[in-house]
Amino acid sequence: MIIQLENTISPQNLDLLKREITNVKYSVNQVSTQMGNYLVCIGKDEFDIRSIGHLSGVKDIHRVNEIVKLVSRKWKTERSQIDLGDGVKVGDKNFAIMAGPCSIEGEEQIRSTVKQLVKSGVRIMRGGVYKPRSSPYSFRGMGMDGLKLFSELCKAEGIKIITEVMQVSQVEEMHDYIDIFQVGSRNSQNFNLLDALGGVDKPVLIKRGISGSIDELLYSAEYIFSGGNEKLMLCERGIRTYERAYRNTLDLNAVPILKEKSHLPVIVDPSHGIGLRQHMEPMALAATVAGADGLLLEIHEQPEIAFSDGQQTLNYREFEQLLEKIKIIKEVL
């Protein structure tokens, strides 16, 4: 059960409300976010929720019989929208393209990518400055120096930034330089990191774990929401299965299922999902048709010399062709 509180509820009425909930053998968890104040109540016994709903200070009350509560669409039936400012929005009929290189490599590369995004009308640039790599000998990113340069060049052109945060200690130092924190697949169940991101007032995109279930992805989002941050996006990026013909199995079934289960925007990352540049376009188009709220795409001026993941990265011409086809599909839909 979720109770949305009036912002003006008095301490006395809040105490009375909590006592009434305890009396019906439900536990009470108070959650305060950027957008509201809630009581998340867990219990098994059935009772008439109107006996609590009429109390002073209760704005709304819903019974939510789902594994997750705050991210469930059983509670919030309207789609959530993430407002990044300057007219850049994600979700609720705002289809977002987030494009850029796998890794930030230097000033020339950033300038080239920003120029291409401005030309294409894309307002969000992706790029990793901290890179979790399977091999310790692979390029692992430029760190904070790279992020500061990345931020400076993008802000000058009105481009928003999404980049991956890997550990709790990075959250505070990255905060002022980014617009969206990305939680990578390897960290989707790093609960200390999720708790830390619950305490920030910046949007968070959470990728599905390497072999994670849909329920586990929703639980990860619930961690952040219950910590105080409602600005969340879910990302399907493919899961590891027995198939070896491509990098991951891009589970497009997840798009309608997630949108049925949750009110949060759903983003698809076809670059990691299939991992093969020549097949990126059809998977991106399929994700669009499946109902995704946006795409996370890897692009590079010369993918052949990219520091990381060049095999799944589009060049600028391929990127422009994809955007044209997405535009046609969105018009048809």
Coordinates of N, CA and C in Angstrom, one line a residue, residues 62 70 238:
H62 N -3.3 4.0 -2.3 CA -3.5 2.9 -3.3 C -3.0 1.6 -2.7
L70 N 6.9 1.8 -5.4 CA 7.0 3.2 -5.9 C 7.2 3.3 -7.4
G238 N 20.3 -5.7 -23.3 CA 20.7 -7.1 -23.7 C 21.2 -7.9 -22.5

